[in-house]
Coordinates of C-alpha atoms and ligand atoms in Angstrom, one line a residue:
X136 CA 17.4 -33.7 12.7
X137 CA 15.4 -31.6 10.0
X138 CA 11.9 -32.2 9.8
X139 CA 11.1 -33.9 6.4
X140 CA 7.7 -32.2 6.4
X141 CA 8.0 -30.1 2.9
X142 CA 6.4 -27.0 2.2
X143 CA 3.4 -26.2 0.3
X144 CA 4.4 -26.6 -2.9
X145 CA 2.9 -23.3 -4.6
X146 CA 5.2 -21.6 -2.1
X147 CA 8.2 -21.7 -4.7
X148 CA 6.0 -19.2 -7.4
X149 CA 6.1 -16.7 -4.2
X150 CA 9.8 -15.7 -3.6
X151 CA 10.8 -12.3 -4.3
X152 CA 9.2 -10.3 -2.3
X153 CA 10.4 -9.3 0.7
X154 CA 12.9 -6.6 0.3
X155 CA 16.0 -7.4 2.4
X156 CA 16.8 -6.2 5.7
X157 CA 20.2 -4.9 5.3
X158 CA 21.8 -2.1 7.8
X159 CA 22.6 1.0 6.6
X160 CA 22.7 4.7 8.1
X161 CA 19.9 6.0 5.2
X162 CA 16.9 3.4 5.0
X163 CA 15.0 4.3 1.9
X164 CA 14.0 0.9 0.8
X165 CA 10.5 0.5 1.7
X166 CA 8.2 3.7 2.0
X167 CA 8.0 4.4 5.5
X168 CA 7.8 7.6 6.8
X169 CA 11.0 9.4 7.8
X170 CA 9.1 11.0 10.7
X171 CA 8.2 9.7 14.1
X172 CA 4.7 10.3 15.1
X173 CA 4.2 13.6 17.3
X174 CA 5.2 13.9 20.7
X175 CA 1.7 14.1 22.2
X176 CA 0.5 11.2 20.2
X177 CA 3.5 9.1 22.1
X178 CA 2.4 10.7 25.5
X179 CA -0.8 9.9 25.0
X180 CA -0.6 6.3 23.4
X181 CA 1.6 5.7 26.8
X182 CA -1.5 6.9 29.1
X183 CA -3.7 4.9 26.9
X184 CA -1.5 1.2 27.3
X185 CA -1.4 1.3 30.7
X186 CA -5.3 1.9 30.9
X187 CA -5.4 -1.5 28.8
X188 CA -7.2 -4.4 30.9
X189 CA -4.0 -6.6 29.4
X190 CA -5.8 -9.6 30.8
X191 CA -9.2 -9.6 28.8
X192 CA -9.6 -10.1 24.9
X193 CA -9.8 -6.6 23.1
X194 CA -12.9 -5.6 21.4
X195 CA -13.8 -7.9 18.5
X196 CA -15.2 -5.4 16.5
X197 CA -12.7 -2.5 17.1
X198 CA -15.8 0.0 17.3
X199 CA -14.3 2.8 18.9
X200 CA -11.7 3.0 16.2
X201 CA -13.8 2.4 13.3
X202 CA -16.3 5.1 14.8
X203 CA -13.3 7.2 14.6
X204 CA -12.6 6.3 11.4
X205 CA -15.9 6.7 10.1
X206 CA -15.9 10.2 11.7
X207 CA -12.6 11.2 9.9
X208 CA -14.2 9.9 6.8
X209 CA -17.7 11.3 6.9
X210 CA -19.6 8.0 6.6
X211 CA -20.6 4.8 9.0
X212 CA -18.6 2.3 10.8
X213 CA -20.4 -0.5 9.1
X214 CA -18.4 0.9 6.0
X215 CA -15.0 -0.1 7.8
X216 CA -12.9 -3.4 8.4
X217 CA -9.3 -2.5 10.3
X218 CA -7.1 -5.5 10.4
X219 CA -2.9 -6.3 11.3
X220 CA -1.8 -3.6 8.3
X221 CA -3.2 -3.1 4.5
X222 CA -2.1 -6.7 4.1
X223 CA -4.0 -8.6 6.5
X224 CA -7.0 -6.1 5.4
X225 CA -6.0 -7.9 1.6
X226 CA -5.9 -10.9 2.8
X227 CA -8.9 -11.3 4.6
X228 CA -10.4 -9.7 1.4
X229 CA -9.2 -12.8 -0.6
X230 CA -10.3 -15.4 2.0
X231 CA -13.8 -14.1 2.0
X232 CA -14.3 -12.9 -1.3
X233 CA -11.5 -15.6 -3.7
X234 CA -10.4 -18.9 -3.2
X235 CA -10.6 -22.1 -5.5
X236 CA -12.2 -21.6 -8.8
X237 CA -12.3 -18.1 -8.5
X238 CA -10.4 -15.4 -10.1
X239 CA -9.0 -12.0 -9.6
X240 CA -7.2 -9.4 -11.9
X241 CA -4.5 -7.4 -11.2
X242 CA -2.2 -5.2 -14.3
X243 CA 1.5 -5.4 -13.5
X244 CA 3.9 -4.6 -12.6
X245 CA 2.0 -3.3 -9.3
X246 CA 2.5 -4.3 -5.8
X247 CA 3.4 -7.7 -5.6
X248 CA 1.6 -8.9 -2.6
X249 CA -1.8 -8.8 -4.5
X250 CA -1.1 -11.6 -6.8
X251 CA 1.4 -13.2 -3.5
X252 CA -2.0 -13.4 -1.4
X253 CA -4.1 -14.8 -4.3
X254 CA -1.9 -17.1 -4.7
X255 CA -1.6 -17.9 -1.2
X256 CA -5.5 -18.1 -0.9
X257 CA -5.8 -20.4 -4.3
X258 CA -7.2 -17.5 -6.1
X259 CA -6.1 -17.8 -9.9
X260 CA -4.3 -14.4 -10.9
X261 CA -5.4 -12.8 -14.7
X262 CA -2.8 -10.3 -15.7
X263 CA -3.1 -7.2 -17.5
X264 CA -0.8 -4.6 -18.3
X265 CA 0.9 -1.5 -17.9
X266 CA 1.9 0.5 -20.6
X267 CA 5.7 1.8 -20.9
X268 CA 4.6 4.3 -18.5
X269 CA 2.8 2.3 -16.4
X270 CA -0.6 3.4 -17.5
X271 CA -3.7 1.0 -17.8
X272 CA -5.3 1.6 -20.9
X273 CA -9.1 1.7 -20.1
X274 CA -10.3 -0.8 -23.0
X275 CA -7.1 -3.2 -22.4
X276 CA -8.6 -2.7 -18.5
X277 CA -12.3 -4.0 -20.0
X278 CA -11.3 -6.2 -22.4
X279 CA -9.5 -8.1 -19.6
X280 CA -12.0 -8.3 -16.5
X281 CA -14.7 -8.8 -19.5
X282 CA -12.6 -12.3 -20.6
X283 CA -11.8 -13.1 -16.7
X284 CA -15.0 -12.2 -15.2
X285 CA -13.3 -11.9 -12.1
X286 CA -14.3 -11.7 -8.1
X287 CA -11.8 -9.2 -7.2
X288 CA -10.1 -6.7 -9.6
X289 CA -7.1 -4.8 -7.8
X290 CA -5.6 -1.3 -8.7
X291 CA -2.8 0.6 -6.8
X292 CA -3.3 4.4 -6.9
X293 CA -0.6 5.7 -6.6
X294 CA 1.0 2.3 -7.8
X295 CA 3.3 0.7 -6.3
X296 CA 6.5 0.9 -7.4
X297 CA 6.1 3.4 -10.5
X298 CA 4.6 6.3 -8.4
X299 CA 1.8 7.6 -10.5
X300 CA -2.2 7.7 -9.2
X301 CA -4.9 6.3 -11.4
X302 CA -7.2 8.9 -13.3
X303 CA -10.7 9.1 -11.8
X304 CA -11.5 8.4 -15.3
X305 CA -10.2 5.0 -15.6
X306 CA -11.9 4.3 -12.3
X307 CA -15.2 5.6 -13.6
X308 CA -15.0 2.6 -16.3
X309 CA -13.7 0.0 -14.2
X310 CA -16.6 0.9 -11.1
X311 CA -19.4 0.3 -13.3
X312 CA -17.9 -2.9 -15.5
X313 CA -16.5 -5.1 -13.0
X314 CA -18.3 -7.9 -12.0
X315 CA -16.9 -8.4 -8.6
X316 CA -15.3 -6.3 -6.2
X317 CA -12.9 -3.6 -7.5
X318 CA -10.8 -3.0 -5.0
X319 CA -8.4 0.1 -4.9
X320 CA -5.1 0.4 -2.7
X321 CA -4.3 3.7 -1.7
X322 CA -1.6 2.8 0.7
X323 CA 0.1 5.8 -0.8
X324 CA -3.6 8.3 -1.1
X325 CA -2.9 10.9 1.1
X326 CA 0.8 11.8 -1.1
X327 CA -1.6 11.8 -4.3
X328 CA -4.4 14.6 -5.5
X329 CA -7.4 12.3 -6.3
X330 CA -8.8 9.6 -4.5
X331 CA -11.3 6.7 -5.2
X332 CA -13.0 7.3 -2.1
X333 CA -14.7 10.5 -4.4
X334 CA -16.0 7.5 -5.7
X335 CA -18.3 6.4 -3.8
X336 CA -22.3 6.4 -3.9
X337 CA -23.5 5.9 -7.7
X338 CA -22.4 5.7 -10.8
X339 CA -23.4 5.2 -14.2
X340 CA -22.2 2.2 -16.6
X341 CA -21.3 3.7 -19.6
X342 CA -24.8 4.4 -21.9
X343 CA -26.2 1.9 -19.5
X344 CA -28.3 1.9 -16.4
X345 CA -27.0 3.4 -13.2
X346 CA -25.6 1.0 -10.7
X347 CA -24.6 1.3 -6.8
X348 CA -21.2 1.7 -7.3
X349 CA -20.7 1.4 -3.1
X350 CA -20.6 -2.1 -3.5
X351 CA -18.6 -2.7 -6.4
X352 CA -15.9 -0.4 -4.7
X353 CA -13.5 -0.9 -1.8
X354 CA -11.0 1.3 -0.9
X355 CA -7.4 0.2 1.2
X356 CA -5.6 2.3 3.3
X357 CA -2.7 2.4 5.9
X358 CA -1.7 3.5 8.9
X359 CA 1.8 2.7 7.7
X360 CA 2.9 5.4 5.8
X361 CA 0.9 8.8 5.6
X362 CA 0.5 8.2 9.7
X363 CA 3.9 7.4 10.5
X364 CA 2.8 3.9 12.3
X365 CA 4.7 0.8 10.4
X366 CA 5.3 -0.7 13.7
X367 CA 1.7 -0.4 14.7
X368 CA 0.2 -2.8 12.0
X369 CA -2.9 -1.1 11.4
X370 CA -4.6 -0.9 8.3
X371 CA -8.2 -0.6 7.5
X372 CA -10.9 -0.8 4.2
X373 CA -13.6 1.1 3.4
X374 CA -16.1 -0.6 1.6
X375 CA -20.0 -1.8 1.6
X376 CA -21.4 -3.7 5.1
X377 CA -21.4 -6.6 3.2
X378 CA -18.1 -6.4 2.3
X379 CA -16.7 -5.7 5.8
X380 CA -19.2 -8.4 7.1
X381 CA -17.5 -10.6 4.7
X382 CA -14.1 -9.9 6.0
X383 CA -15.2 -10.3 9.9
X384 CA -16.0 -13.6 9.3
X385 CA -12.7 -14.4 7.4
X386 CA -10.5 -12.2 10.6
X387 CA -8.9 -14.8 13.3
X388 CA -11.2 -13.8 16.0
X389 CA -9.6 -10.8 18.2
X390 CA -6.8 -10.8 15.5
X391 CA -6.5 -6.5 16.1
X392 CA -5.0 -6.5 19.3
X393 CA -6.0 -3.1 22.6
X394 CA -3.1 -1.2 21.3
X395 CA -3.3 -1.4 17.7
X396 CA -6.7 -0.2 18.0
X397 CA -6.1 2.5 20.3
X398 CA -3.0 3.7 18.8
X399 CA -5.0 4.5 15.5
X400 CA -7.8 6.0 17.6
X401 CA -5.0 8.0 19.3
X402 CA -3.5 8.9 15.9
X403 CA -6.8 10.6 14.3
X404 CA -6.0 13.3 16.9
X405 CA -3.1 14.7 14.9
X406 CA -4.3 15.0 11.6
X407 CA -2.9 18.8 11.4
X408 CA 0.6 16.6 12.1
X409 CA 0.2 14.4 9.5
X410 CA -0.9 16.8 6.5
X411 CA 2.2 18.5 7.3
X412 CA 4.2 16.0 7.4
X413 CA 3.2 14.7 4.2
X414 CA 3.4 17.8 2.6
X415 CA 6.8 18.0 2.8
X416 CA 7.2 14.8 2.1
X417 CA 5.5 15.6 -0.9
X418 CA 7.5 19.0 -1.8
X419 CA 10.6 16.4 -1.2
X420 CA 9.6 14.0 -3.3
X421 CA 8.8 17.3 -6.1
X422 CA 12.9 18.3 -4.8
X423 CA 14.4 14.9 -5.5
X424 CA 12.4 14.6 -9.0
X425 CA 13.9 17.5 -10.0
X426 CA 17.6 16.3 -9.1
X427 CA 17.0 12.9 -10.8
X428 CA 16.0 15.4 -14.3
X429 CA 19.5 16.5 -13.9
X430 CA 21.0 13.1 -14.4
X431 CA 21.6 10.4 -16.4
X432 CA 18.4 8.4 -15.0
X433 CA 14.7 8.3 -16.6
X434 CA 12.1 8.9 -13.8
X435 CA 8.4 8.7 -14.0
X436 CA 6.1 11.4 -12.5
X437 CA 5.1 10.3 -8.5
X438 CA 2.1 10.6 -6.6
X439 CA 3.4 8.9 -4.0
X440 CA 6.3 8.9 -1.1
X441 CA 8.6 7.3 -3.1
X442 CA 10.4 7.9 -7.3
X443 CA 11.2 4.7 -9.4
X444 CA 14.2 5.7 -11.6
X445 CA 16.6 3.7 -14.2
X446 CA 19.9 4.7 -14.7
X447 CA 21.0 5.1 -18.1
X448 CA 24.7 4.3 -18.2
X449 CA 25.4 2.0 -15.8
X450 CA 23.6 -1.2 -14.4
X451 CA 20.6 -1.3 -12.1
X452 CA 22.4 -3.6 -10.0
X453 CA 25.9 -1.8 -9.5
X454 CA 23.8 1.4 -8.8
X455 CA 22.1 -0.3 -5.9
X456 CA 25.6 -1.5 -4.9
X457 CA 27.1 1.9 -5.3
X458 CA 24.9 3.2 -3.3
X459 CA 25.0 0.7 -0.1
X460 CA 28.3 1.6 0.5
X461 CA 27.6 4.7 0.6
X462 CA 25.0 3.0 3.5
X463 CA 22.3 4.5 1.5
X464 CA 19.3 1.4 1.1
X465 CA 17.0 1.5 -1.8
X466 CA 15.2 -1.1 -3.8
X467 CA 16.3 -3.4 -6.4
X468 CA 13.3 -4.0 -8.8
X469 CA 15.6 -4.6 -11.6
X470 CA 15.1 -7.8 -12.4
X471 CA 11.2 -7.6 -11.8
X472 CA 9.7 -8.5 -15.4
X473 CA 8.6 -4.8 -16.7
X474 CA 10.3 -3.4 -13.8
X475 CA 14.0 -4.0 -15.8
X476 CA 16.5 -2.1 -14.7
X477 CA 14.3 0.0 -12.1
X478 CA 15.0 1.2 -8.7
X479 CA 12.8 2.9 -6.2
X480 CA 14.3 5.3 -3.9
X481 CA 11.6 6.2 -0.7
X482 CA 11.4 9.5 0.5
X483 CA 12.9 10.3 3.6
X484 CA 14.2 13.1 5.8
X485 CA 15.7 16.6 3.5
X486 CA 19.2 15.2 5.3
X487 CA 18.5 11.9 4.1
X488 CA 17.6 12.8 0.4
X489 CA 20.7 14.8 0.0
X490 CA 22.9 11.9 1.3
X491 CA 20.9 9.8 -1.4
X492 CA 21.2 12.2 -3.8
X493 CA 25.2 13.1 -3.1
X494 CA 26.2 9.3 -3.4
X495 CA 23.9 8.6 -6.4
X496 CA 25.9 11.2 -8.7
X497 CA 28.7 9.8 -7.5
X498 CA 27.2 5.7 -7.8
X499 CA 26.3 6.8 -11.6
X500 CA 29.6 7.4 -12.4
Ligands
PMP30 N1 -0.3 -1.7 -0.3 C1 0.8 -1.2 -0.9 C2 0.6 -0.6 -2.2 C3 2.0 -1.1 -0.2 O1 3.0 -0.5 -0.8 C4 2.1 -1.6 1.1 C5 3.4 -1.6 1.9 N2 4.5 -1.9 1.2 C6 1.0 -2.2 1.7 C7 -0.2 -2.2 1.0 C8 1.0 -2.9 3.0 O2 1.2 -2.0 4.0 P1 0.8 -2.4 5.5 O3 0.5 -3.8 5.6 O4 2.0 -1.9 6.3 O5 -0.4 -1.5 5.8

């Protein structure tokens, strides 16, 4: 007997996102790392779940993590929020801080979960745009949040799925002009040379009077990627104690569970491990850039883990195909609006880019 209980009906407007789970031997659909975490971090994470009282709520506030964060950061713990992942830390943005009647701006194509979660939180989505190259230009980026005077304005640097970081300069406009919060994903920061987190403190509106930028300005990060922890969940913002105040009382309580939190805390041990492995992710990513130059793709320059590419000669689509049976994954975005004919190949192993790269000369043919 099925239920006849429908769905929300603003659910429909939301498909498309999830990018499908499909087996193959080389997995470079979705931006993970390629690398396990270190040995000791494992050792140690197994010492530190057994010490877990499993019977007793964890810690509410997650202090002990966000004083480590706040440590690797150089600032206070009443600066950080840490939540299920970068998406709960979004989400819980949007409860707090959108809803009904309010708006937020976002320039696409970008990472689609930030107009998903408005919508899921009844937060009306403004759109601006990218340029060919998936630039914002910084008076199309004014003229917008000026017209929308929105409550949340969201950038991706580097973006999601075109690769490339935001200039500090077009952050330096946006800090001091938008009404609300501006908040900045850097899911991807630690692949990219600037960050908005340089940001911080005060800054000066344009001919105008300074403002304190610290509350305009929030900042998203991941455990998910740069850490090599997807399965952990863990993401975290950093932001003004308002904001993370705000985003406390939007959390489920006790939503981060013991281990999340002490796997992060665990995690800021091995920073050494994780600049290296993401610098040669990074010379990878340079490696596989240079291949795609060779061929009949267009690429756009990367700042991230990951380099969105459109074939020239054949379709999008049969590319994708091509390549899954050569059980190489990668993404299909070509059928996102200003996304057509794109794909988006994640970085992974030196193996695993020359398998990708081996069975896309052939999949181009
Ligand atoms: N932001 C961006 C730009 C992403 O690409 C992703 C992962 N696809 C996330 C946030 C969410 O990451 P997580 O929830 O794993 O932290």
């Amino acid at each position: 007997m099925s239920a006849a209980i429908p769905v929300r009906s603003n659910f429909e407007a939301m498909e498309g996102y999830h990018s499908p789970q499909v087996s193959a031997e080389v997995r470079l659909n979705t931006n993970e790392s390629p690398f396990p975490p270190p040995e000791g971090w494992r050792e140690a994470f197994e010492r530190e779940v057994a010490r877990v009282e499993a019977n007793r709520y964890p810690d509410r506030h997650a202090r002990v993590l966000r004083e480590a964060l706040a440590e690797f950061h150089g600032i206070d713990a009443e600066e950080i929020f840490c939540a299920n992942g970068s998406n709960e830390v979004l989400q819980c943005l949007l409860l707090a801080f959108g809803g009904p009647g309010k708006r937020a701006v976002v320039f696409e194509p970008t990472y689609a979960l930030h107009a998903h979660i408005c919508r899921l939180t009844h937060t009306e989505v403004v759109s601006g745009r990218r340029d060919a190259n998936f630039g914002i230009d910084p008076d199309h980026a004014t003229a917008v949040v000026g017209e929308a005077e929105p409550v949340l304005t969201f950038l991706c640097s580097p973006n999601n799925p075109s690769g490339g970081a935001e200039p500090p300069s077009l952050l330096r406009v946006l800090v001091g002009q938008v009404p609300g919060l501006l908040v900045v994903d850097e899911a991807y920061g630690q692949f990219a040379p600037v960050s908005a987190l340089s940001l911080r403190g005060t800054h000066a509106r344009d001919g105008g009077p300074e403002v304190d930028g610290q509350a305009a300005l929030v900042v998203v990060r991941t455990f998910s990627k740069t850490w090599s922890m997807a399965a952990a969940r863990l993401g975290y913002l950093v932001g003004h104690p308002e904001v993370v105040a705000g985003c406390e009382q939007a959390a489920l309580p006790y939503h981060l569970s013991a281990y999340t939190q002490a796997a992060g805390v665990l995690a800021l041990r091995y920073r050494a491990d994780m600049e290296a492995r993401v610098a040669l992710i990074a010379s990878e990513r340079d490696r596989v850039t240079g291949a795609l130059a060779t061929m009949a793709v267009q690429t756009w320059h990367s700042d991230a883990n990951f380099v969105l590419f459109r074939p020239l000669e054949r379709p999008a689509r049969k590319v994708w195909e091509a390549l899954l049976e050569h059980s190489v994954l990668i993404r299909d975005f070509s059928t996102r609006p200003g996304l057509e004919g794109c794909l988006r190949v994640s970085i992974g192993t030196p193996a695993e880019n020359d398998r990708f790269l081996a069975a896309l000369e052939v999949a181009l043919r």
